[in-house]
N, C-alpha and C. Protein backbone atom coordinates (compact mmCIF):
# COMPACT_ATOMS: atom_id res chain seq x y z
N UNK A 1 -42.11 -59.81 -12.96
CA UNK A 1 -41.55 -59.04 -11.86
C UNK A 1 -40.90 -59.98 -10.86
N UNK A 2 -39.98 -59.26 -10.50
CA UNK A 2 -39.09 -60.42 -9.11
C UNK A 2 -39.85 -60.19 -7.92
N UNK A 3 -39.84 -61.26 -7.22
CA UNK A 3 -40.75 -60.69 -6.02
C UNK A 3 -39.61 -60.63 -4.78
N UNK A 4 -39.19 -60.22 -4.23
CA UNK A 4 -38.21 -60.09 -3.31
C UNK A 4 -38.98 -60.63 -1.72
N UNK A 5 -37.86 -61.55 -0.95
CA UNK A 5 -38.63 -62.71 -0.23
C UNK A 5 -37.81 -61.55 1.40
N UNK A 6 -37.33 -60.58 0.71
CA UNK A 6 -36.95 -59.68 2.42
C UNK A 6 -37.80 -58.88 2.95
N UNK A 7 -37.87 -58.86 4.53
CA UNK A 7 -38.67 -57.98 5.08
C UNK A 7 -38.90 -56.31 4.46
N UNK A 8 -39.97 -55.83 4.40
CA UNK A 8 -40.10 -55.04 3.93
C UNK A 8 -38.89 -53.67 4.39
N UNK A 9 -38.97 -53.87 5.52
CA UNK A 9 -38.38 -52.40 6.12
C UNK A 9 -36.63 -53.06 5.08
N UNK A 10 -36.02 -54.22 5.01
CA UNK A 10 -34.58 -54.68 4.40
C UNK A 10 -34.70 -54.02 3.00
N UNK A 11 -36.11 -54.22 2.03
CA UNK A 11 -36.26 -54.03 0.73
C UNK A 11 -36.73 -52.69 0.69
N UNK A 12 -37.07 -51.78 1.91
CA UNK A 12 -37.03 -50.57 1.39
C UNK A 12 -35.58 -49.69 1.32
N UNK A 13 -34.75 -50.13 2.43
CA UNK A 13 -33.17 -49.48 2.54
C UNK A 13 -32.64 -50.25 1.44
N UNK A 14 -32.82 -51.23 0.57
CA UNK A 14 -32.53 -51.29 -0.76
C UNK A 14 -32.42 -50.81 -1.75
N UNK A 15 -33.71 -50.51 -1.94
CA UNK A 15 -34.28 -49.58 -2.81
C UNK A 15 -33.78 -47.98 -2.74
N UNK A 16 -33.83 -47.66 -1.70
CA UNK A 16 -33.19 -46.45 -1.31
C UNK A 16 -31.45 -45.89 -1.62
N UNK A 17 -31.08 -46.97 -1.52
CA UNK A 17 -29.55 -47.70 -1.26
C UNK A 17 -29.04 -47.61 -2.94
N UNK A 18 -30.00 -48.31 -3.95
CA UNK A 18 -30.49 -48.36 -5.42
C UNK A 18 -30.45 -46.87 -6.05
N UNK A 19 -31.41 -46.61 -5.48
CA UNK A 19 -31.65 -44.61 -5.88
C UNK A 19 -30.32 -43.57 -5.67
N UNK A 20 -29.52 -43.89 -4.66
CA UNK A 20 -28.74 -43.19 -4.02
C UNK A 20 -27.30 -43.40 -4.90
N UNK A 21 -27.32 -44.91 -5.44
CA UNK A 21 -26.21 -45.51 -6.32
C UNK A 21 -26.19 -44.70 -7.73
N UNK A 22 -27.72 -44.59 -8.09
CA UNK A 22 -27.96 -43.91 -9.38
C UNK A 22 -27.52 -42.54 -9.60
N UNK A 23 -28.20 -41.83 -7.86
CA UNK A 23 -27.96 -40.06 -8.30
C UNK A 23 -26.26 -40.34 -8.06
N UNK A 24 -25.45 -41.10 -7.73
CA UNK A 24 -24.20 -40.65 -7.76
C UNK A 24 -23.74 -40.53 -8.63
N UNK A 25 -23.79 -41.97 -9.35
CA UNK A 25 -23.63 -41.94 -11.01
C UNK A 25 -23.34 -41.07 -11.77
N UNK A 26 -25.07 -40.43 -11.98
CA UNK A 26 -24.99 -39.40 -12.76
C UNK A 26 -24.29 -38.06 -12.32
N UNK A 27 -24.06 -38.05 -10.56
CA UNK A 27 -23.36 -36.78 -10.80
C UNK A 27 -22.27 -36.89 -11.06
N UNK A 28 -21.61 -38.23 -11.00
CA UNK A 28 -20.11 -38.55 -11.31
C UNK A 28 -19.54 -38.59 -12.43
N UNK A 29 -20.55 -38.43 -13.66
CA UNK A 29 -20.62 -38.29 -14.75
C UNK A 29 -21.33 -37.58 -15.64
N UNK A 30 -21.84 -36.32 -14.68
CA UNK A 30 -23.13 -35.73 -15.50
C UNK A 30 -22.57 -34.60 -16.39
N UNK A 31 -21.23 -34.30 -17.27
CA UNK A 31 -21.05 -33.58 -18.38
C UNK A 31 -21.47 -34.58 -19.68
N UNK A 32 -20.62 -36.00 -19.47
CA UNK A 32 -21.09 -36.75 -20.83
C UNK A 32 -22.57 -37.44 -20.71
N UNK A 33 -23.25 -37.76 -19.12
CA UNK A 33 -24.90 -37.96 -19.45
C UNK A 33 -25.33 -37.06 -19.73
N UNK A 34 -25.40 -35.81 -19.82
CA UNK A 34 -26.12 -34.43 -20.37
C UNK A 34 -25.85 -33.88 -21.58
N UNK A 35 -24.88 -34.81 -22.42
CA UNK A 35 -24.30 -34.15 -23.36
C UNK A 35 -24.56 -35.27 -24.43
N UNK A 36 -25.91 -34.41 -25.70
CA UNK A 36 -25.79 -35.05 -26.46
C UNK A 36 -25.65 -35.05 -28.12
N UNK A 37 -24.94 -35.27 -28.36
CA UNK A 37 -24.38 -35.25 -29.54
C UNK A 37 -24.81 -36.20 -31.08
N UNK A 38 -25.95 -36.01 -31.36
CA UNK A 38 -26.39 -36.88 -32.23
C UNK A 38 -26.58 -35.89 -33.57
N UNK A 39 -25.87 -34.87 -33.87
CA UNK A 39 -26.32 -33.71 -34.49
C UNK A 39 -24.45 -33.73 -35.18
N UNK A 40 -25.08 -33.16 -36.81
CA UNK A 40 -23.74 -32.59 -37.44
C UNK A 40 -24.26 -32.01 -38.53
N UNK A 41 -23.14 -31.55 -39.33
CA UNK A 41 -23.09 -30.44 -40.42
C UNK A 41 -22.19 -31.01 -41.35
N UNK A 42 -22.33 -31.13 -42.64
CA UNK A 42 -21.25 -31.31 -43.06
C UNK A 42 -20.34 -30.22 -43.15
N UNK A 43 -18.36 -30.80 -43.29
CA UNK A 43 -17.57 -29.64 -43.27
C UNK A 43 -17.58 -28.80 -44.51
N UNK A 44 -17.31 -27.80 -44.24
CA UNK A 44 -18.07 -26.93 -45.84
C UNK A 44 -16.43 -26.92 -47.12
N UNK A 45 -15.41 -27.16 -46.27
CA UNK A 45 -14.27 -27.60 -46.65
C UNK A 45 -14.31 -28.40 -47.82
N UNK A 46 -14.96 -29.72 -47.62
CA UNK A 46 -15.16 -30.77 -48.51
C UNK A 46 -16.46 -30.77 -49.53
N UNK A 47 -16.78 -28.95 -49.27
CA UNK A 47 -18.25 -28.83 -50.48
C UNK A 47 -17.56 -28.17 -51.64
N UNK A 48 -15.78 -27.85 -51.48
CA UNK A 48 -15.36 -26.80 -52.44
C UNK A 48 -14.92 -27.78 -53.54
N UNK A 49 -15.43 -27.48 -54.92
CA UNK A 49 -14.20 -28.17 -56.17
C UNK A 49 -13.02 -28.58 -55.72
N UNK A 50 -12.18 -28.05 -55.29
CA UNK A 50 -11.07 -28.94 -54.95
C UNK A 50 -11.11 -30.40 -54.16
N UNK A 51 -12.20 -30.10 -53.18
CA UNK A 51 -12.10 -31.34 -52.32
C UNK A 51 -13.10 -32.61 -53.23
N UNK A 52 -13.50 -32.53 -53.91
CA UNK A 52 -14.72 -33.41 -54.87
C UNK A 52 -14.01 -34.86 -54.69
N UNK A 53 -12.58 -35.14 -55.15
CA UNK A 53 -12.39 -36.24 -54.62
C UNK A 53 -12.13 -37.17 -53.30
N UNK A 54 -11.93 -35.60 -52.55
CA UNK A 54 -11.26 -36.37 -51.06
C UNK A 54 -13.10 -36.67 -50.93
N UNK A 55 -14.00 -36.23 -51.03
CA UNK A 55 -15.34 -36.08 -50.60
C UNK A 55 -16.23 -37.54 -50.71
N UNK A 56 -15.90 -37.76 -52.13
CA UNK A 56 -16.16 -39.49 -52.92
C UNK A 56 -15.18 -40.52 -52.18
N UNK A 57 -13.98 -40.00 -51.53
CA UNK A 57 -13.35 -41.43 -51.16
C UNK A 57 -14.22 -41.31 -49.53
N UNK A 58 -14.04 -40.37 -49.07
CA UNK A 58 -14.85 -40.30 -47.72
C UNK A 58 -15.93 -40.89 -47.65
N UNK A 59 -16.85 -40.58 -49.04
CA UNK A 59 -18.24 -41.25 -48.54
C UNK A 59 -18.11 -43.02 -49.55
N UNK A 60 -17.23 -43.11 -49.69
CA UNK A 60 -17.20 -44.46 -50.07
C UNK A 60 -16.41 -45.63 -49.08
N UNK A 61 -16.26 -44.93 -47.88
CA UNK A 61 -14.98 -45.66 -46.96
C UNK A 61 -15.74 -45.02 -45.76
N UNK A 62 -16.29 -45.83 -44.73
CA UNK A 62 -16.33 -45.79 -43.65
C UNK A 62 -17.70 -44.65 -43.47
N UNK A 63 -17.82 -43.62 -44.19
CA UNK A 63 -18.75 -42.75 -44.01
C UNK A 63 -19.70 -42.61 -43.36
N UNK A 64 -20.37 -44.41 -43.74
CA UNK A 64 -21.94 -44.64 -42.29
C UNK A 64 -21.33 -44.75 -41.12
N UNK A 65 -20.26 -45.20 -40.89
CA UNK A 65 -20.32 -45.28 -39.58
C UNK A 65 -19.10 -44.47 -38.39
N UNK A 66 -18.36 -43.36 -39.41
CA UNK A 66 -17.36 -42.80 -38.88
C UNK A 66 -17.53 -41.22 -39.37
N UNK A 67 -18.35 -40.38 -39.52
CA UNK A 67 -18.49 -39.27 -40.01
C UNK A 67 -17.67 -37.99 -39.89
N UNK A 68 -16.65 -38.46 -38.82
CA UNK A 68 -15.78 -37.09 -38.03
C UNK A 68 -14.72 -36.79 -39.17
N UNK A 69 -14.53 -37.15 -40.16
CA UNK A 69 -13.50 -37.11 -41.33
C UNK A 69 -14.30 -36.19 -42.10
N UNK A 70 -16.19 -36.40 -42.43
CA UNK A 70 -16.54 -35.64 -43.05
C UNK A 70 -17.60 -34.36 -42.43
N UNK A 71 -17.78 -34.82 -41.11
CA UNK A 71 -18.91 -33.54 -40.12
C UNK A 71 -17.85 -33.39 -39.42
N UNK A 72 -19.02 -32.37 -38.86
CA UNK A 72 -18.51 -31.51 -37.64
C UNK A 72 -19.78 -31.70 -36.65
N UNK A 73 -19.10 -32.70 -35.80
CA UNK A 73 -20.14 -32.97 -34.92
C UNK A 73 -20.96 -32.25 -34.24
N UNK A 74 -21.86 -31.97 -33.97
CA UNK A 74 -22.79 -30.93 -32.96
C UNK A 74 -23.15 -31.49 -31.47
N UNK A 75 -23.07 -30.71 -30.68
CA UNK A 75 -24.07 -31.27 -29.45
C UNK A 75 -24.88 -30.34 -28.85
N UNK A 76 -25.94 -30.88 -27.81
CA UNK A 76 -26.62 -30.04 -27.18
C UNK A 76 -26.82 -30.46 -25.80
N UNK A 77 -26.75 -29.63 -24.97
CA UNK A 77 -27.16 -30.63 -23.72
C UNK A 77 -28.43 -30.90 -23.50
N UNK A 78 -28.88 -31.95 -22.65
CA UNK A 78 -30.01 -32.54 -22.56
C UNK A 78 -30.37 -33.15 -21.39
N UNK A 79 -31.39 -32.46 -20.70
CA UNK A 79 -31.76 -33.17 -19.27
C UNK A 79 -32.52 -34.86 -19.33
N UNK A 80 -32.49 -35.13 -20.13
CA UNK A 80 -33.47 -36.44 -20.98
C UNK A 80 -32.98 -37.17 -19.58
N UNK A 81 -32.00 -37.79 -19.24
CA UNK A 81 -31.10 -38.72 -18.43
C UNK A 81 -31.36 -38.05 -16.64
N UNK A 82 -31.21 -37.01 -16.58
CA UNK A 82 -32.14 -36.23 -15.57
C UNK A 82 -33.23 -37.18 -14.90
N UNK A 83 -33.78 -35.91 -16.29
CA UNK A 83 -35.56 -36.81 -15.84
C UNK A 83 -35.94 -37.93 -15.70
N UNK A 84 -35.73 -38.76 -16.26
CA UNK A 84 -35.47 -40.41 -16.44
C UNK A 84 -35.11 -41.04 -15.19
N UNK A 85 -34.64 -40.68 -14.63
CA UNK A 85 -33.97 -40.85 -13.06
C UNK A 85 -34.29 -40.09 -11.91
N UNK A 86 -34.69 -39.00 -12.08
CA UNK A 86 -35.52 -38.21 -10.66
C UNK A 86 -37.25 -38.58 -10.83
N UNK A 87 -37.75 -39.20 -12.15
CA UNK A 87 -39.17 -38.80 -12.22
C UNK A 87 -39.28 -40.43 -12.36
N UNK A 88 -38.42 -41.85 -12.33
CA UNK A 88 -38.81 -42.74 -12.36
C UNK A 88 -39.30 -43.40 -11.23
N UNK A 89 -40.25 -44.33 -11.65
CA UNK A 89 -40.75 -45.23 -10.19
C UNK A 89 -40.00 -45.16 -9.13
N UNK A 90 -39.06 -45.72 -9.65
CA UNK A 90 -37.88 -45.83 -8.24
C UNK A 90 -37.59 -44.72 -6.87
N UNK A 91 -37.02 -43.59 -7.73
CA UNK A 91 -37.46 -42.28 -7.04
C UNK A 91 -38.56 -41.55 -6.89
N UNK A 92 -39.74 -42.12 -7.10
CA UNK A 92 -40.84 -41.78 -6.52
C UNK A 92 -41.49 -42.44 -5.42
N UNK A 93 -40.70 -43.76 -5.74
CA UNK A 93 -41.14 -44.58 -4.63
C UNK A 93 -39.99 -44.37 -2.75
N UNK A 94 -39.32 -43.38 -2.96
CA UNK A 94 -38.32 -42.95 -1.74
C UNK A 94 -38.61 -42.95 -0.65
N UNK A 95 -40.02 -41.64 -1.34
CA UNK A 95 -40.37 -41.24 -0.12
C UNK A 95 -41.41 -41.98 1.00
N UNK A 96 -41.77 -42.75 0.09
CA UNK A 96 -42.40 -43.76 1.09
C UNK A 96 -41.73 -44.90 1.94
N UNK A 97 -40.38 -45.45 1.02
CA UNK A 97 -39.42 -46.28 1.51
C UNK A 97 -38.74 -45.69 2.97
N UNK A 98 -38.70 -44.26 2.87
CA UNK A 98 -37.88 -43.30 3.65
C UNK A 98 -38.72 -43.44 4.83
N UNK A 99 -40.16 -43.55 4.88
CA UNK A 99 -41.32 -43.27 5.58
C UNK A 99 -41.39 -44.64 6.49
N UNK A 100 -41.01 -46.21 5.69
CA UNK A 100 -41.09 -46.86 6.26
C UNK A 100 -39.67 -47.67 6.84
N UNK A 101 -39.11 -46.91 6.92
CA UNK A 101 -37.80 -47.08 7.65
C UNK A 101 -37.13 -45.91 8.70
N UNK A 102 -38.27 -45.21 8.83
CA UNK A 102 -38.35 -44.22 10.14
C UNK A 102 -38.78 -45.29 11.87
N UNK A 103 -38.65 -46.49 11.71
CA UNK A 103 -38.93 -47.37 12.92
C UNK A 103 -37.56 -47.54 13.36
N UNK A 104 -36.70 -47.58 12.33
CA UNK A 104 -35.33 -48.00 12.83
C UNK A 104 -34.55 -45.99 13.35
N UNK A 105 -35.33 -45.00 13.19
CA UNK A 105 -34.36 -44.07 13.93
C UNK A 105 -34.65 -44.05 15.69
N UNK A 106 -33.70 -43.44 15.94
CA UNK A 106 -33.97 -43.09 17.58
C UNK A 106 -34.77 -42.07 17.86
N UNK A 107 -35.80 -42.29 18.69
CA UNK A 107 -36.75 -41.47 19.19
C UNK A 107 -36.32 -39.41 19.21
N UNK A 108 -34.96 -39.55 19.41
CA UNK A 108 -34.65 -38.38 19.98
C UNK A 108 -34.03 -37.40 18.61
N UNK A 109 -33.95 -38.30 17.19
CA UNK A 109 -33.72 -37.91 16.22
C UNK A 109 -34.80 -38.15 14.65
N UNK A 110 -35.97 -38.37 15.52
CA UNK A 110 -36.95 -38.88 14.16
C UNK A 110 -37.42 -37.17 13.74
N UNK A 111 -37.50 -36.61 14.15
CA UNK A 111 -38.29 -35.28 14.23
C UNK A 111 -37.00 -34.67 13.05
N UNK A 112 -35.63 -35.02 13.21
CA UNK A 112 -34.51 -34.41 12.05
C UNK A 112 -35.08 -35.13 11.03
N UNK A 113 -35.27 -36.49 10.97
CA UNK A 113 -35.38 -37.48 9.77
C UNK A 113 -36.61 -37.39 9.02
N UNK A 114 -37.62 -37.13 9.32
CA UNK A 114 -39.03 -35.81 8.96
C UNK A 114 -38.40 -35.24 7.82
N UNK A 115 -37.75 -34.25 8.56
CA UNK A 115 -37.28 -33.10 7.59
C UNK A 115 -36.67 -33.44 6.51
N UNK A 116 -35.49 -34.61 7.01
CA UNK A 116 -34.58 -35.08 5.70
C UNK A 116 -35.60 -35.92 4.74
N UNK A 117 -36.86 -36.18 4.75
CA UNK A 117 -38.03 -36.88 4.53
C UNK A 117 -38.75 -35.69 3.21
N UNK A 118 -38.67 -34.69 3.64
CA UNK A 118 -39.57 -33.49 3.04
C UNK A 118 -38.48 -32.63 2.59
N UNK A 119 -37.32 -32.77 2.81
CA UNK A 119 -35.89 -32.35 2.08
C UNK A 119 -35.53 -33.11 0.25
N UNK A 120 -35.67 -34.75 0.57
CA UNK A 120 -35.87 -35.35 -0.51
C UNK A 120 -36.10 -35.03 -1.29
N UNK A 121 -37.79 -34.95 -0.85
CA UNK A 121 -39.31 -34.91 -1.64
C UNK A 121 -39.15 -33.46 -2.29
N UNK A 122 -38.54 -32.13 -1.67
CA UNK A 122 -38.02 -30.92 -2.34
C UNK A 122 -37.06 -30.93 -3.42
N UNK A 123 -36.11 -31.78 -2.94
CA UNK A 123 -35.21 -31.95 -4.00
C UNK A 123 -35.30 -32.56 -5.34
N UNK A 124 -36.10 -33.64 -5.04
CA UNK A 124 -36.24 -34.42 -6.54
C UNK A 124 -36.89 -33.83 -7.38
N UNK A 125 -38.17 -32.68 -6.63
CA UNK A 125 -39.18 -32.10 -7.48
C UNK A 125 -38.48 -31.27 -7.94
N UNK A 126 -37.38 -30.40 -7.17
CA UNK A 126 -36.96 -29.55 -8.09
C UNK A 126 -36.17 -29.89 -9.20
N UNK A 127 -34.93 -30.82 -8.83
CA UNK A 127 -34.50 -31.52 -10.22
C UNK A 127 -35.50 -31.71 -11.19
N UNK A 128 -36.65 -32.30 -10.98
CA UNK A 128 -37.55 -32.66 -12.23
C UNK A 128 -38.02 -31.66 -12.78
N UNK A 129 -38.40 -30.36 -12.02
CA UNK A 129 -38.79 -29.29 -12.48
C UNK A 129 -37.55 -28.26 -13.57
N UNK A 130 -36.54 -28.07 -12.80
CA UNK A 130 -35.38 -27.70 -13.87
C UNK A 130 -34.86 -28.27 -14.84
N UNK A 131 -34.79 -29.51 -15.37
CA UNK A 131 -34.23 -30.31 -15.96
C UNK A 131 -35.79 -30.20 -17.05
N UNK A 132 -37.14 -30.43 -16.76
CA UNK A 132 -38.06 -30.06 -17.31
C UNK A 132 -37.84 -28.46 -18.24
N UNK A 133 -38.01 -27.57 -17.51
CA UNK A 133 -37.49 -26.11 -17.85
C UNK A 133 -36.39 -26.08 -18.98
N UNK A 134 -35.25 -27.23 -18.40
CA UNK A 134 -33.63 -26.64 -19.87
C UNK A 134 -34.12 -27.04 -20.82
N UNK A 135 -34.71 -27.91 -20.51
CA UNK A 135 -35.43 -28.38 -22.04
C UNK A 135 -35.51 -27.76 -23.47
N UNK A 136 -36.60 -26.51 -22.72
CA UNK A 136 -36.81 -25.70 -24.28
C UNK A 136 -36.47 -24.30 -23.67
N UNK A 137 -36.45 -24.07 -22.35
CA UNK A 137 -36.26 -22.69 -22.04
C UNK A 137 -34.48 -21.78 -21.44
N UNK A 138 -33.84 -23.50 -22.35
CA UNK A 138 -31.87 -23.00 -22.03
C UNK A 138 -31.29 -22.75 -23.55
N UNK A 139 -30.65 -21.87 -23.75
CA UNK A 139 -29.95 -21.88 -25.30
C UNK A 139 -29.19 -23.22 -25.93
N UNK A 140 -28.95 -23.58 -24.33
CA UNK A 140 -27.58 -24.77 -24.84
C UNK A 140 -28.47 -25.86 -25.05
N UNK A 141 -29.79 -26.04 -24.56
CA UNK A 141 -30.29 -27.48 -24.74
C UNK A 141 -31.07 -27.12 -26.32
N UNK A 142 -31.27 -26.01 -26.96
CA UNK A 142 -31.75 -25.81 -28.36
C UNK A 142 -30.68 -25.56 -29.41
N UNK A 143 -29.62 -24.60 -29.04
CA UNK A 143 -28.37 -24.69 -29.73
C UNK A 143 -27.63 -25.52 -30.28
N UNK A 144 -27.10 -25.86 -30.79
CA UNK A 144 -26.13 -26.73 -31.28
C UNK A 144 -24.91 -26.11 -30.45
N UNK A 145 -23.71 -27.01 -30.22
CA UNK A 145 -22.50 -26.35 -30.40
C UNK A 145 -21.49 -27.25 -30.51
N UNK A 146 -20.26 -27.01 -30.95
CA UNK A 146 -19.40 -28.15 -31.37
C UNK A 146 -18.62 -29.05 -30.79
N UNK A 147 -18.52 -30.32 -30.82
CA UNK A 147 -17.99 -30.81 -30.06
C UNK A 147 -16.60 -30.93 -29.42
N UNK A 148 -16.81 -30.78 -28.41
CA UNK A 148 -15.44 -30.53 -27.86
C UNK A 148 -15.18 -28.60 -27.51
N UNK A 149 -15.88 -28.21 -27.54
CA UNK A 149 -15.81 -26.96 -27.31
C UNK A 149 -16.47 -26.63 -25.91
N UNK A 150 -16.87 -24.90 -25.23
CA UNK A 150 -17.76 -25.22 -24.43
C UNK A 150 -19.09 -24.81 -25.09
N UNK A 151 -19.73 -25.09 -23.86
CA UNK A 151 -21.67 -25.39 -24.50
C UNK A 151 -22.42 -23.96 -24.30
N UNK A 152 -21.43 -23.05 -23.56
CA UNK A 152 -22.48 -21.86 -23.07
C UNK A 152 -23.30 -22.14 -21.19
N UNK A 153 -22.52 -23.29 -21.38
CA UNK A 153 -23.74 -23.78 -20.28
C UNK A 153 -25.35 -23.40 -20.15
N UNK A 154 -26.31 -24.54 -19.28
CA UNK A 154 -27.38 -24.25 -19.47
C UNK A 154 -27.41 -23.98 -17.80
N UNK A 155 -28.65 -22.80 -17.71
CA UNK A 155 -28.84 -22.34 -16.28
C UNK A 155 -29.75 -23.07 -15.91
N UNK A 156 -30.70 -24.01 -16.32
CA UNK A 156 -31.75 -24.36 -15.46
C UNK A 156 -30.96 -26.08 -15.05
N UNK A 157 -30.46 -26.31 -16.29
CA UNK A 157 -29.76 -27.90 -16.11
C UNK A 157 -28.64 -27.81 -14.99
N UNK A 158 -27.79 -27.04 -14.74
CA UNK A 158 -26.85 -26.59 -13.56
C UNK A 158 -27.72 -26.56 -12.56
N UNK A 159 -28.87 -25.88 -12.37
CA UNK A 159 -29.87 -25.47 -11.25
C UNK A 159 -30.53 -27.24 -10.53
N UNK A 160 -30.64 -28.20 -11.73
CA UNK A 160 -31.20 -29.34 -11.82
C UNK A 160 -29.96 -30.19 -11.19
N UNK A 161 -28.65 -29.92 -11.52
CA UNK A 161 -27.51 -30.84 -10.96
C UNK A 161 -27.45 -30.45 -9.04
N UNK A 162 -27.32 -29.01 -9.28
CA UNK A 162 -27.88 -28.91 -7.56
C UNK A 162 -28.79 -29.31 -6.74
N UNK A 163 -29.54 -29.49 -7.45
CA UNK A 163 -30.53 -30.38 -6.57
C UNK A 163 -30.67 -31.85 -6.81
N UNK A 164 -29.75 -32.10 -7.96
CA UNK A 164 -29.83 -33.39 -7.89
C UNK A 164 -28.70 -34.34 -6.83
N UNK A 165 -27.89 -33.34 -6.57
CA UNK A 165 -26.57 -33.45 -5.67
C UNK A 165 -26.89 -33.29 -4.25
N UNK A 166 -27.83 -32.24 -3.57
CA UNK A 166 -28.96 -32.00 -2.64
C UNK A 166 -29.66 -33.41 -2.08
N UNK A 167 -30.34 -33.81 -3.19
CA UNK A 167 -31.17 -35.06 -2.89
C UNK A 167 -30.25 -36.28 -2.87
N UNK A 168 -29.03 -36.57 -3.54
CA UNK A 168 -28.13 -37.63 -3.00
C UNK A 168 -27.46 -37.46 -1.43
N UNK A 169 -27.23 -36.18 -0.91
CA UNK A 169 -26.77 -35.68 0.38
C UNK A 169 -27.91 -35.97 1.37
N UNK A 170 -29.21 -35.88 1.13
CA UNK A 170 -30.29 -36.32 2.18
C UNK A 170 -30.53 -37.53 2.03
N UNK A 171 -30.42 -38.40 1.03
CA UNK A 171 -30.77 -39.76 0.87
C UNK A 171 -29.31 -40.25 1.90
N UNK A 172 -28.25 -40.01 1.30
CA UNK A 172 -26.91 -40.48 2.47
C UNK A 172 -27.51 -40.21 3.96
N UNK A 173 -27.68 -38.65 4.42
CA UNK A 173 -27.86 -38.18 5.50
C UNK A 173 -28.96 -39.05 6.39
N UNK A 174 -30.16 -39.52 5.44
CA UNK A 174 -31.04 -40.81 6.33
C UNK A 174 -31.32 -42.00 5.90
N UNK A 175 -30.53 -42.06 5.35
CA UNK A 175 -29.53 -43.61 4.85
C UNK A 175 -28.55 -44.32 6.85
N UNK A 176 -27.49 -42.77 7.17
CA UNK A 176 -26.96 -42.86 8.16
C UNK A 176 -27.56 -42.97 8.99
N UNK A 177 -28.85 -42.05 9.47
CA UNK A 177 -29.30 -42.26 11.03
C UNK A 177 -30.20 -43.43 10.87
N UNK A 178 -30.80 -44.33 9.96
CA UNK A 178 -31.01 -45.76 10.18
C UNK A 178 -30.24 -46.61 10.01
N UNK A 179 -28.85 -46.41 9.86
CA UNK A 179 -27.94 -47.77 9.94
C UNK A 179 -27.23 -47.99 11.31
């Protein structure tokens, strides 16, 4: 482990600073982190007598490692990348970072920064909780569907991006009143 040689209150707006870099990330990209595609079929095209030879040159050329000539790719969405990031150390460790960098607000605004404190702590749980939920209880995260198409969308994983978008807006919001 690195041991970091900065005052604590410097290495907790780090850390915070860290968390806040991440939820952007993913919302800046959260169709292809939620989207996963490790799933196919073969095309039924290339199961008919006629195709028998295009089928043998396909799987003799490239086949392991280029399959889109002979599948039809599948995907499903997946909160995996979610959870991984609202339920890791890091973001669990916020709310205490948040807690000890309440010395640097002004007296006349700590009582807002509380709230944005227990705003967080709402938000992340709920991301973890919905993103938990699409899991097995969204069509699109059990479904297959094809790539490049749409997914049906999932209602609890949408429900999980709102609050994961929520909790980057309060981490900014008392990010600001201690700088």
């Amino acid at each position: 482990a690195v041991v970091s040689s900065a005052p604590p209150v410097a290495a907790s707006s780090e850390r915070v600073h860290a968390v806040l870099g991440a939820l952007e990330r993913l919302i800046s990209t959260w169709e292809e982190a939620t989207e996963d595609c490790r799933f196919g079929e073969v095309k039924r095209e290339l199961l008919s007598a006629d195709s028998k030879a295009e089928l043998l040159v396909e799987a003799s050329t490239f086949a392991t490692f280029n399959k889109e000539k002979t599948m039809n790719v599948l995907c499903k969405r997946s909160p995996s990348v979610v959870r991984a990031l609202v339920d890791s150390p890091s973001a669990q460790r916020v709310e205490g970072d948040l807690r000890k960098l309440v010395t640097l607000v002004p007296d006349e605004s700590s009582d807002d920064y509380l709230e944005l404190i227990e705003s967080w702590s709402s938000a992340r749980s709920s991301a973890s909780a919905a993103a938990y939920i699409s899991q097995t209880g969204d069509l699109a995260s059990v479904n297959a569907y094809k790539k490049g198409t749409e997914d049906g969308a999932s209602e609890n994983l949408q429900l999980a991006r709102r609050n994961v978008t929520e909790a980057a807006r309060v981490l900014r919001a008392a990010l600001l009143m201690v700088s």
